[in-house]
Amino acid sequence: MTSTVAIIISAVVAFAVTGGLGFIIIPWLRKLKFGQTILDIGPSWHKSKQGTPNMGGLMFIIGIVAAVIVGVLCFTLTGGKFESDAAALTPDRDKVLIFAALGLAIGCGIVGFADDFIKIKLKRNEGLSAKQKTLGQLVVTLGFTLTLWLSHNTIWYLPFVGTIDFGASVFKGVIFWLLTIFIVYGGVNSVNLTDGIDGLCSSVTATVAVTFIIASGMLRFAGLGILAGALLGGVCGFLCWNWNPAKTFMGDTGSLFLGGMVVGLGYAIKCPLLLLPIGIIYVCETMSDIIQIGYFKLTHGKRVFKMAPIHHHFEMCGWKEKKICVVFSLVNIIGCAIALALMYFG
């Protein structure tokens, strides 16, 4: 079986399972009264979404995990080469990267599930406290970093620079740990911030998934393609239910899981710094929030944006949610194209 066929299988399975689960999980969430509570700090027109089933991210989490299992089994049982060509002498390292990425996503999803459960079932609107949420994410991040370290996945490729082995010295090792903790924690929460309107996080993440599928072909890394294919199928299957007007929201359960997947895939290509252009919308969402908060504090109440994160600013300017999703996805495609160009020419 070729890697292309395996990628298609994983994408189709993820799409079918995720889309199909909507007929089961959404009514189940309604029955449990797991409806979204819309806070007063959001746009006033979002109040109409009050009670929409939350934690729908469970749909694509199940779909993606199932698709990866099916894709990997089909590919390996037919004699496929799971690792990249560049890892001929150390194939197990590439396998670790793929399963570490999936593990990071699941771990982040569990933290998100706890946050959503407390918000919805225990009627605490803020969910986990900031300290509890940060602690949970840091535990998962440290586990991911330790896995990379113990499996010697400490070599990064930098376009036009070359490779850097952070395991070559104690000093570089410290830098690796600090950078990885910062990138993982920051990246996961950036994706989480993008989940603010119907279909936005899913549609932007779909462009990211396609980029990693293309990257898997460039690197001849079938495992990367299977995981990215499952991600693409999962978010597209979820969009069937989450496109405006949404029948369900992914919640932190889903957005933190997607954050873990995106960051994990960035490490799978051995160039996590390319997550900056690949996830340019995630970066813009985060920076708009930081700028808004910082400027508000410095000026004692003034704002740069009408509302942050930036997708809410465009909402306040009169943009429809569908338009924001389309425009933001197109912008992210430009960033993804830049990243692929850097991989190819660098």
Coordinates of C-alpha atoms in Angstrom, one line a residue:
M1 CA 0.0 0.0 0.0
T2 CA 1.3 3.4 -0.9
S3 CA 1.5 6.2 1.6
T4 CA -1.0 8.2 -0.5
V5 CA -3.6 5.4 -0.1
A6 CA -3.0 5.2 3.6
I7 CA -3.4 9.0 4.0
I8 CA -6.7 8.8 2.0
I9 CA -7.9 5.9 4.2
S10 CA -7.1 7.8 7.4
A11 CA -8.9 10.9 6.2
V12 CA -12.0 9.1 5.0
V13 CA -12.2 7.1 8.2
A14 CA -11.8 10.2 10.4
F15 CA -14.4 12.1 8.3
A16 CA -16.9 9.2 8.4
V17 CA -16.6 8.4 12.1
T18 CA -16.6 12.1 13.2
G19 CA -19.5 13.0 10.9
G20 CA -21.5 9.9 11.9
L21 CA -20.9 10.4 15.6
G22 CA -22.8 13.7 15.3
F23 CA -26.0 11.8 15.1
I24 CA -25.2 10.1 18.4
I25 CA -23.1 12.4 20.5
I26 CA -25.1 15.7 19.9
P27 CA -28.4 14.2 21.1
W28 CA -26.6 12.6 24.0
L29 CA -25.0 16.0 25.0
R30 CA -28.5 17.6 24.8
K31 CA -29.9 14.9 27.0
L32 CA -27.2 15.5 29.5
K33 CA -27.9 19.2 29.2
F34 CA -24.3 19.9 28.3
G35 CA -25.2 23.2 26.7
Q36 CA -22.9 26.2 26.2
T37 CA -23.2 29.1 28.6
I38 CA -22.6 32.4 26.8
L39 CA -20.7 34.9 29.0
D40 CA -21.8 38.5 29.1
I41 CA -18.3 39.7 28.0
G42 CA -18.9 38.3 24.5
P43 CA -20.8 39.9 21.6
S44 CA -24.4 40.3 22.5
W45 CA -25.7 38.4 19.5
H46 CA -23.9 35.3 20.7
K47 CA -26.6 35.0 23.4
S48 CA -28.7 33.2 20.8
K49 CA -26.2 30.3 20.9
Q50 CA -27.0 29.7 24.6
G51 CA -27.6 26.1 25.2
T52 CA -25.9 24.8 22.1
P53 CA -24.3 21.4 23.0
N54 CA -20.7 21.8 24.0
M55 CA -17.9 19.2 24.2
G56 CA -18.6 18.2 20.6
G57 CA -14.8 17.9 20.2
L58 CA -15.3 14.3 21.5
M59 CA -16.6 13.5 18.0
F60 CA -13.3 14.2 16.1
I61 CA -11.1 13.0 19.0
I62 CA -12.7 9.6 18.6
G63 CA -12.7 9.9 14.8
I64 CA -9.0 10.9 14.6
V65 CA -7.8 8.3 17.0
A66 CA -9.7 5.6 15.2
A67 CA -8.4 6.8 11.8
V68 CA -4.8 6.8 12.9
I69 CA -5.1 3.2 14.2
V70 CA -6.8 2.0 11.0
G71 CA -4.3 4.0 8.8
V72 CA -1.2 2.8 10.6
L73 CA -2.4 -0.9 10.6
C74 CA -3.4 -0.9 7.0
F75 CA -0.1 0.7 6.0
T76 CA 2.3 -1.4 8.1
L77 CA 0.5 -4.7 7.6
T78 CA 0.9 -4.3 3.8
G79 CA 4.6 -3.7 4.2
G80 CA 4.7 0.1 4.2
K81 CA 7.6 2.1 5.5
F82 CA 6.3 4.1 8.4
E83 CA 9.3 6.4 9.0
S84 CA 10.9 9.1 6.8
D85 CA 13.8 8.4 4.4
A86 CA 16.0 10.6 6.5
A87 CA 15.6 8.2 9.5
A88 CA 16.9 5.1 7.8
L89 CA 19.4 4.5 10.6
T90 CA 17.0 5.4 13.4
P91 CA 13.5 4.5 12.3
D92 CA 12.1 4.2 15.8
R93 CA 12.7 7.9 16.4
D94 CA 10.2 8.9 13.7
K95 CA 7.6 6.5 15.1
V96 CA 8.0 8.1 18.5
L97 CA 7.3 11.5 17.0
I98 CA 4.0 10.4 15.6
F99 CA 2.7 8.7 18.7
A100 CA 4.1 11.4 20.9
A101 CA 2.1 14.0 18.9
L102 CA -1.1 11.9 19.3
G103 CA -0.4 11.5 23.0
L104 CA 0.1 15.2 23.4
A105 CA -3.2 15.9 21.7
I106 CA -5.0 13.4 23.9
G107 CA -3.4 14.7 27.1
C108 CA -4.4 18.3 26.2
G109 CA -7.9 17.1 25.3
I110 CA -8.2 15.6 28.8
V111 CA -7.3 18.9 30.4
G112 CA -9.9 20.6 28.2
F113 CA -12.5 17.9 29.1
A114 CA -12.0 18.6 32.8
D115 CA -12.4 22.4 32.1
D116 CA -15.6 21.9 30.1
F117 CA -17.1 19.4 32.5
I118 CA -16.6 21.8 35.4
K119 CA -18.1 24.7 33.4
I120 CA -21.2 22.8 32.2
K121 CA -22.0 20.1 34.7
L122 CA -20.8 21.8 37.9
K123 CA -22.2 25.2 36.7
R124 CA -18.9 27.0 37.3
N125 CA -18.6 29.3 34.3
E126 CA -14.9 29.8 34.5
G127 CA -14.2 26.0 34.6
L128 CA -10.7 25.1 35.9
S129 CA -8.9 28.0 37.6
A130 CA -6.0 29.5 35.6
K131 CA -3.5 27.8 37.9
Q132 CA -5.2 24.4 37.6
K133 CA -5.4 24.7 33.8
T134 CA -1.8 25.8 33.5
L135 CA -0.7 23.0 35.8
G136 CA -2.5 20.4 33.8
Q137 CA -1.1 21.6 30.5
L138 CA 2.4 21.8 31.9
V139 CA 2.2 18.2 33.1
V140 CA 1.2 17.1 29.6
T141 CA 3.9 19.3 28.1
L142 CA 6.6 18.0 30.3
G143 CA 5.6 14.4 29.4
F144 CA 5.8 15.2 25.7
T145 CA 9.2 17.0 26.1
L146 CA 10.6 14.1 28.2
T147 CA 9.4 11.6 25.5
L148 CA 11.3 13.6 22.8
W149 CA 14.4 13.8 25.0
L150 CA 14.5 10.1 25.9
S151 CA 14.0 9.1 22.3
H152 CA 16.8 11.5 21.2
N153 CA 14.4 13.5 19.0
T154 CA 16.3 16.7 19.8
I155 CA 17.5 17.6 16.3
W156 CA 15.8 20.6 14.6
Y157 CA 16.1 21.7 11.1
L158 CA 16.2 25.4 10.4
P159 CA 15.7 26.6 6.8
F160 CA 18.8 28.2 5.2
V161 CA 20.7 27.4 8.5
G162 CA 20.9 23.7 8.8
T163 CA 20.4 21.3 11.7
I164 CA 20.9 21.9 15.4
D165 CA 21.3 18.9 17.8
F166 CA 20.1 20.2 21.2
G167 CA 21.2 16.9 22.7
A168 CA 24.9 17.7 22.0
S169 CA 25.6 19.5 25.2
V170 CA 24.0 20.3 28.6
F171 CA 23.5 23.9 27.6
K172 CA 21.8 23.1 24.4
G173 CA 19.7 20.5 26.3
V174 CA 18.4 23.2 28.7
I175 CA 17.6 25.4 25.7
F176 CA 15.7 22.5 24.1
W177 CA 13.6 22.0 27.2
L178 CA 12.8 25.7 27.7
L179 CA 12.0 26.2 24.0
T180 CA 9.8 23.1 23.8
I181 CA 7.8 24.0 26.9
F182 CA 7.3 27.5 25.6
I183 CA 6.3 26.4 22.1
V184 CA 4.0 23.6 23.2
Y185 CA 2.2 25.7 25.9
G186 CA 2.0 28.7 23.7
G187 CA 0.9 26.8 20.6
V188 CA -1.8 24.8 22.2
N189 CA -3.4 27.9 23.8
S190 CA -3.1 29.8 20.6
V191 CA -5.3 27.2 18.8
N192 CA -7.7 27.4 21.8
L193 CA -8.1 31.1 21.4
T194 CA -9.1 30.6 17.7
D195 CA -12.2 28.7 18.8
G196 CA -14.5 31.7 19.2
I197 CA -17.0 31.6 16.4
D198 CA -18.7 28.8 14.4
G199 CA -16.4 26.9 12.2
L200 CA -13.3 29.1 12.6
C201 CA -10.9 26.8 14.5
S202 CA -11.9 23.8 12.4
S203 CA -11.6 25.5 9.0
V204 CA -8.2 27.1 9.9
T205 CA -6.9 23.8 11.2
A206 CA -8.0 22.1 8.0
T207 CA -5.5 24.3 6.1
V208 CA -2.9 23.3 8.6
A209 CA -3.6 19.6 8.1
V210 CA -3.3 19.9 4.3
T211 CA 0.1 21.6 4.8
F212 CA 1.4 18.7 6.9
I213 CA 0.1 16.2 4.3
I214 CA 2.1 18.0 1.6
A215 CA 5.1 18.1 4.0
S216 CA 4.8 14.4 4.5
G217 CA 5.3 13.9 0.7
M218 CA 8.2 16.2 0.7
L219 CA 9.9 14.4 3.5
R220 CA 8.6 10.9 2.4
F221 CA 7.3 10.4 5.9
A222 CA 4.2 8.3 5.7
G223 CA 3.5 8.4 9.4
L224 CA 3.2 12.2 9.3
G225 CA 0.8 12.0 6.4
I226 CA -1.4 9.4 8.1
L227 CA -1.7 11.6 11.2
A228 CA -2.3 14.8 9.2
G229 CA -4.8 13.0 7.0
A230 CA -6.8 11.9 10.1
L231 CA -6.7 15.5 11.4
L232 CA -8.0 16.8 8.1
G233 CA -10.8 14.2 8.0
G234 CA -11.7 14.9 11.6
V235 CA -12.1 18.6 11.4
C236 CA -13.9 18.4 8.0
G237 CA -16.3 15.9 9.5
F238 CA -16.8 18.2 12.5
L239 CA -17.5 21.2 10.2
C240 CA -20.6 19.4 9.0
W241 CA -22.0 20.1 12.4
N242 CA -20.1 23.2 13.5
W243 CA -20.4 25.4 10.4
N244 CA -22.6 28.5 11.1
P245 CA -25.2 28.1 12.5
A246 CA -23.4 25.5 14.7
K247 CA -25.3 22.4 16.0
T248 CA -22.5 21.8 18.5
F249 CA -19.3 23.5 19.8
M250 CA -16.0 21.7 20.2
G251 CA -15.3 23.2 23.6
D252 CA -11.9 23.3 25.3
T253 CA -12.1 19.5 24.9
G254 CA -11.7 19.8 21.2
S255 CA -9.7 23.0 20.8
L256 CA -6.9 21.9 23.2
F257 CA -6.8 18.5 21.5
L258 CA -6.4 20.3 18.1
G259 CA -3.7 22.5 19.7
G260 CA -1.8 19.4 20.8
M261 CA -2.1 17.8 17.3
V262 CA -0.9 20.9 15.5
V263 CA 2.1 21.4 17.8
G264 CA 2.9 17.7 17.7
L265 CA 2.9 17.7 13.9
G266 CA 5.3 20.7 14.0
Y267 CA 7.7 18.6 15.9
A268 CA 7.2 15.6 13.6
I269 CA 8.6 17.6 10.7
K270 CA 11.6 18.4 13.0
C271 CA 11.1 22.1 12.5
P272 CA 8.6 23.5 15.1
L273 CA 9.6 27.1 14.3
L274 CA 7.7 26.7 11.0
L275 CA 4.5 26.6 13.2
L276 CA 4.7 30.4 13.1
P277 CA 3.8 30.7 9.4
I278 CA 1.8 27.5 9.3
G279 CA -0.4 28.7 12.1
I280 CA -0.2 32.4 11.3
I281 CA -3.9 32.9 12.2
Y282 CA -3.3 31.2 15.6
V283 CA -0.4 33.7 16.1
C284 CA -2.5 36.7 15.2
E285 CA -5.3 35.6 17.5
T286 CA -2.8 35.3 20.4
M287 CA -0.9 38.5 19.6
S288 CA -4.2 40.5 19.4
D289 CA -5.1 39.3 22.9
I290 CA -1.7 40.2 24.3
I291 CA -1.7 43.6 22.6
Q292 CA -5.3 44.4 23.8
I293 CA -4.6 43.4 27.4
G294 CA -1.2 45.2 27.5
Y295 CA -2.5 48.4 25.9
F296 CA -5.6 48.3 28.2
K297 CA -3.4 48.2 31.3
L298 CA -0.9 50.7 30.1
T299 CA -3.5 53.3 29.1
H300 CA -5.9 52.5 32.0
G301 CA -8.9 51.5 29.9
K302 CA -8.2 52.3 26.2
R303 CA -8.3 49.5 23.5
V304 CA -6.6 48.8 20.2
F305 CA -9.3 46.5 19.0
K306 CA -13.0 46.7 19.4
M307 CA -12.8 43.3 21.0
A308 CA -10.1 40.6 21.3
P309 CA -9.2 38.0 20.1
I310 CA -9.2 39.6 16.7
H311 CA -12.0 37.5 15.2
H312 CA -14.3 39.3 17.6
H313 CA -13.0 42.6 16.3
F314 CA -14.1 41.8 12.8
E315 CA -17.4 40.6 14.2
M316 CA -17.9 44.0 15.9
C317 CA -17.0 45.6 12.5
G318 CA -20.0 43.8 11.0
W319 CA -18.4 40.8 9.4
K320 CA -20.5 37.6 9.3
E321 CA -19.0 34.5 10.9
K322 CA -18.9 32.7 7.6
K323 CA -16.9 35.5 6.0
I324 CA -14.4 35.5 8.9
C325 CA -13.9 31.8 8.6
V326 CA -13.3 32.0 4.8
V327 CA -11.0 35.1 5.0
F328 CA -9.0 33.8 8.0
S329 CA -8.5 30.4 6.3
L330 CA -7.3 32.1 3.1
V331 CA -4.8 34.2 5.1
N332 CA -3.6 31.0 6.8
I333 CA -3.2 29.3 3.4
I334 CA -0.7 32.1 2.5
G335 CA 1.2 31.4 5.7
C336 CA 1.2 27.7 5.0
A337 CA 2.5 28.3 1.4
I338 CA 5.4 30.3 2.9
A339 CA 6.2 27.5 5.3
L340 CA 6.3 24.9 2.5
A341 CA 8.4 27.2 0.3
L342 CA 10.9 27.5 3.2
M343 CA 11.0 23.7 3.5
Y344 CA 11.5 23.2 -0.2
F345 CA 14.1 26.0 -0.9
G346 CA 15.7 26.1 2.6

